[in-house]
Amino acid sequence: MQENATTSKFSIYIENIHKGIHGSDSGSYDAQGRFVPAKFNEIFTKHGKVEPNAVNERELEAMRTANRMDGDDIGRAASKAEWDLLYSLAKDKDGFLQKDAARTVFDDSLFVLLAKNGSSRN
């Protein structure tokens, strides 16, 4: 039986995530592709100034600026694209990317969260 758009699941396979690591990133994955909770948490403890356990668009920009490596234009662009996409998909109604929502990228439940939020809006 072929799945249709309402029943299919889009999965992100992270077993090869280390192949996508680039410069100017947050360090949330190590060189072997293992999630590093301390580096992930640091995003929010260092840069979440307005609301605990969340970052707004300005704070995300400050985080990306702090992680920039000199001469790493590709890594900077990748970091900006990744975080801007996540922010646009998962920010709350007040313009904050909550830590729990950001974590969904790392545990493969982002699309479940988006589907849940989308169905609650309808």
Short mmCIF file of C-alpha atoms in Angstrom, two decimals:
data_model
loop_
_atom_site.label_atom_id
_atom_site.label_comp_id
_atom_site.label_asym_id
_atom_site.label_seq_id
_atom_site.Cartn_x
_atom_site.Cartn_y
_atom_site.Cartn_z
CA MET A 1 0.00 0.00 0.00
CA GLN A 2 1.35 3.39 -0.96
CA GLU A 3 1.29 6.11 1.69
CA ASN A 4 -0.31 9.42 0.87
CA ALA A 5 0.72 12.87 2.06
CA THR A 6 -1.41 12.67 5.18
CA THR A 7 0.07 9.41 6.44
CA SER A 8 3.68 9.57 5.25
CA LYS A 9 6.47 10.43 7.65
CA PHE A 10 9.51 12.49 6.73
CA SER A 11 12.48 11.29 8.76
CA ILE A 12 15.87 12.81 9.23
CA TYR A 13 18.53 10.15 9.59
CA ILE A 14 21.30 11.49 11.80
CA GLU A 15 23.71 8.56 11.63
CA ASN A 16 25.82 10.51 9.12
CA ILE A 17 25.26 13.96 10.62
CA HIS A 18 29.00 14.36 11.14
CA LYS A 19 29.39 14.60 7.34
CA GLY A 20 27.40 17.84 7.42
CA ILE A 21 29.40 19.54 10.17
CA HIS A 22 30.81 22.84 9.02
CA GLY A 23 32.82 25.67 10.46
CA SER A 24 31.08 28.48 12.33
CA ASP A 25 28.56 26.05 13.82
CA SER A 26 27.27 25.80 17.38
CA GLY A 27 29.31 22.71 18.28
CA SER A 28 26.14 20.82 19.20
CA TYR A 29 27.55 17.80 17.38
CA ASP A 30 31.11 16.58 17.84
CA ALA A 31 33.38 15.42 14.99
CA GLN A 32 31.90 11.90 15.19
CA GLY A 33 28.32 13.18 14.97
CA ARG A 34 27.43 12.70 18.62
CA PHE A 35 25.06 15.22 20.16
CA VAL A 36 26.78 17.41 22.79
CA PRO A 37 24.08 18.56 25.23
CA ALA A 38 26.38 21.05 26.99
CA LYS A 39 27.10 22.90 23.74
CA PHE A 40 23.41 22.90 22.83
CA ASN A 41 22.44 24.22 26.27
CA GLU A 42 25.12 26.89 25.97
CA ILE A 43 23.21 28.46 23.07
CA PHE A 44 20.42 29.36 25.48
CA THR A 45 22.43 30.10 28.63
CA LYS A 46 24.83 32.42 26.81
CA HIS A 47 22.52 34.05 24.28
CA GLY A 48 18.99 33.82 25.69
CA LYS A 49 18.91 37.18 27.46
CA VAL A 50 15.26 38.23 27.20
CA GLU A 51 13.59 34.94 28.10
CA PRO A 52 15.19 31.95 29.85
CA ASN A 53 15.47 28.82 27.69
CA ALA A 54 14.63 30.71 24.50
CA VAL A 55 16.25 32.99 21.94
CA ASN A 56 14.77 35.65 19.74
CA GLU A 57 15.94 36.56 16.25
CA ARG A 58 18.47 39.12 17.50
CA GLU A 59 19.91 36.66 20.02
CA LEU A 60 20.26 34.00 17.31
CA GLU A 61 22.23 36.48 15.24
CA ALA A 62 24.47 37.20 18.25
CA MET A 63 25.03 33.45 18.68
CA ARG A 64 25.98 33.03 15.04
CA THR A 65 28.31 36.04 15.25
CA ALA A 66 30.01 34.58 18.33
CA ASN A 67 30.56 31.27 16.48
CA ARG A 68 31.98 32.80 13.30
CA MET A 69 35.33 31.60 12.13
CA ASP A 70 37.49 34.01 10.11
CA GLY A 71 37.46 33.27 6.40
CA ASP A 72 34.65 30.73 6.72
CA ASP A 73 32.07 32.16 4.35
CA ILE A 74 30.53 28.77 3.56
CA GLY A 75 30.19 27.81 7.22
CA ARG A 76 28.70 31.20 8.07
CA ALA A 77 26.16 30.89 5.27
CA ALA A 78 25.28 27.33 6.31
CA SER A 79 24.83 28.36 9.94
CA LYS A 80 22.64 31.29 8.99
CA ALA A 81 20.49 29.16 6.67
CA GLU A 82 20.06 26.37 9.22
CA TRP A 83 19.16 28.61 12.15
CA ASP A 84 16.98 30.96 10.08
CA LEU A 85 15.01 28.00 8.76
CA LEU A 86 14.56 26.50 12.21
CA TYR A 87 13.57 29.87 13.64
CA SER A 88 10.98 30.46 10.91
CA LEU A 89 9.50 26.98 11.37
CA ALA A 90 9.52 26.67 15.16
CA LYS A 91 9.35 30.16 16.72
CA ASP A 92 6.45 30.78 19.04
CA LYS A 93 3.81 33.48 18.70
CA ASP A 94 6.02 35.93 20.59
CA GLY A 95 8.99 35.44 18.26
CA PHE A 96 11.06 33.16 20.50
CA LEU A 97 12.67 29.88 19.56
CA GLN A 98 12.16 27.85 22.69
CA LYS A 99 14.93 25.47 23.75
CA ASP A 100 12.55 22.49 23.67
CA ALA A 101 11.47 23.38 20.13
CA ALA A 102 15.09 23.73 18.97
CA ARG A 103 15.91 20.37 20.55
CA THR A 104 13.40 18.70 18.21
CA VAL A 105 15.93 19.06 15.39
CA PHE A 106 18.40 16.98 17.36
CA ASP A 107 15.97 14.23 18.43
CA ASP A 108 14.16 13.93 15.06
CA SER A 109 10.79 15.15 16.30
CA LEU A 110 10.65 18.58 14.61
CA PHE A 111 8.11 17.51 12.03
CA VAL A 112 5.93 15.88 14.67
CA LEU A 113 5.95 19.20 16.56
CA LEU A 114 5.13 21.17 13.41
CA ALA A 115 2.27 18.83 12.52
CA LYS A 116 0.88 19.12 16.04
CA ASN A 117 1.12 22.91 16.02
CA GLY A 118 -0.36 23.08 12.55
CA SER A 119 -3.34 20.93 13.47
CA SER A 120 -3.98 22.97 16.60
CA ARG A 121 -4.14 26.14 14.51
CA ASN A 122 -6.83 24.73 12.20
#
